[in-house]
Amino acid sequence: MNLMDGLLLTLFNVVVCISFPKVLSVITTKGESTAPSTPTIPSPESSSEIPGVMDAA
């Protein structure tokens, strides 16, 4: 294997390693878009305070 073969294989490897995750991401998101999504409803009782922290002091 000469230098040119090594450079071509390296270039091919770089292209595959960069493009494969993107292609895989597109394929997996297409599969998820067909499933019905359930909306999340926020709870009216939710609060940003942690109960009992100030009472312990």
Coordinates of N, CA, C and O in Angstrom, one line a residue, residues 16-34:
V16 N -17.0 9.2 5.9 CA -18.0 8.3 6.5 C -18.2 8.6 8.0 O -19.4 8.6 8.4
C17 N -17.2 8.9 8.7 CA -17.3 9.2 10.2 C -18.1 10.5 10.4 O -18.7 10.7 11.5
I18 N -18.0 11.4 9.5 CA -18.8 12.7 9.7 C -20.2 12.5 9.2 O -21.1 13.1 9.8
S19 N -20.4 11.8 8.1 CA -21.8 11.7 7.6 C -22.6 10.7 8.2 O -23.9 10.8 8.3
F20 N -22.1 9.6 8.7 CA -22.9 8.5 9.2 C -23.7 8.9 10.4 O -24.9 8.5 10.5
P21 N -23.2 9.6 11.4 CA -24.1 10.0 12.5 C -25.3 10.9 12.1 O -26.4 10.8 12.6
K22 N -25.1 11.8 11.1 CA -26.1 12.6 10.6 C -27.2 11.8 9.9 O -28.4 12.0 10.1
V23 N -26.8 10.8 9.1 CA -27.7 9.9 8.4 C -28.5 9.1 9.4 O -29.7 8.9 9.3
L24 N -27.8 8.6 10.4 CA -28.4 7.8 11.5 C -29.4 8.6 12.3 O -30.5 8.2 12.6
S25 N -29.1 9.9 12.5 CA -30.0 10.8 13.2 C -31.3 11.0 12.4 O -32.4 11.1 13.0
V26 N -31.1 11.2 11.1 CA -32.3 11.5 10.3 C -33.2 10.2 10.2 O -34.4 10.4 10.3
I27 N -32.6 9.1 10.2 CA -33.4 7.8 10.1 C -34.2 7.6 11.4 O -35.3 7.3 11.4
T28 N -33.5 7.8 12.6 CA -34.2 7.6 13.8 C -35.3 8.6 14.1 O -36.3 8.3 14.7
T29 N -35.1 9.9 13.7 CA -36.1 10.9 13.9 C -37.3 10.7 13.0 O -38.4 11.0 13.4
K30 N -37.1 10.1 11.9 CA -38.3 9.8 11.0 C -39.1 8.7 11.6 O -40.3 8.7 11.6
G31 N -38.5 7.7 12.3 CA -39.2 6.7 13.0 C -40.0 7.2 14.2 O -41.1 6.7 14.5
E32 N -39.5 8.2 14.9 CA -40.2 8.7 16.0 C -41.3 9.6 15.7 O -42.3 9.8 16.4
S33 N -41.3 10.3 14.5 CA -42.3 11.2 14.1 C -43.6 10.6 13.8 O -44.7 11.2 13.9
T34 N -43.6 9.3 13.5 CA -44.9 8.6 13.2 C -45.6 8.2 14.4 O -46.8 8.0 14.4

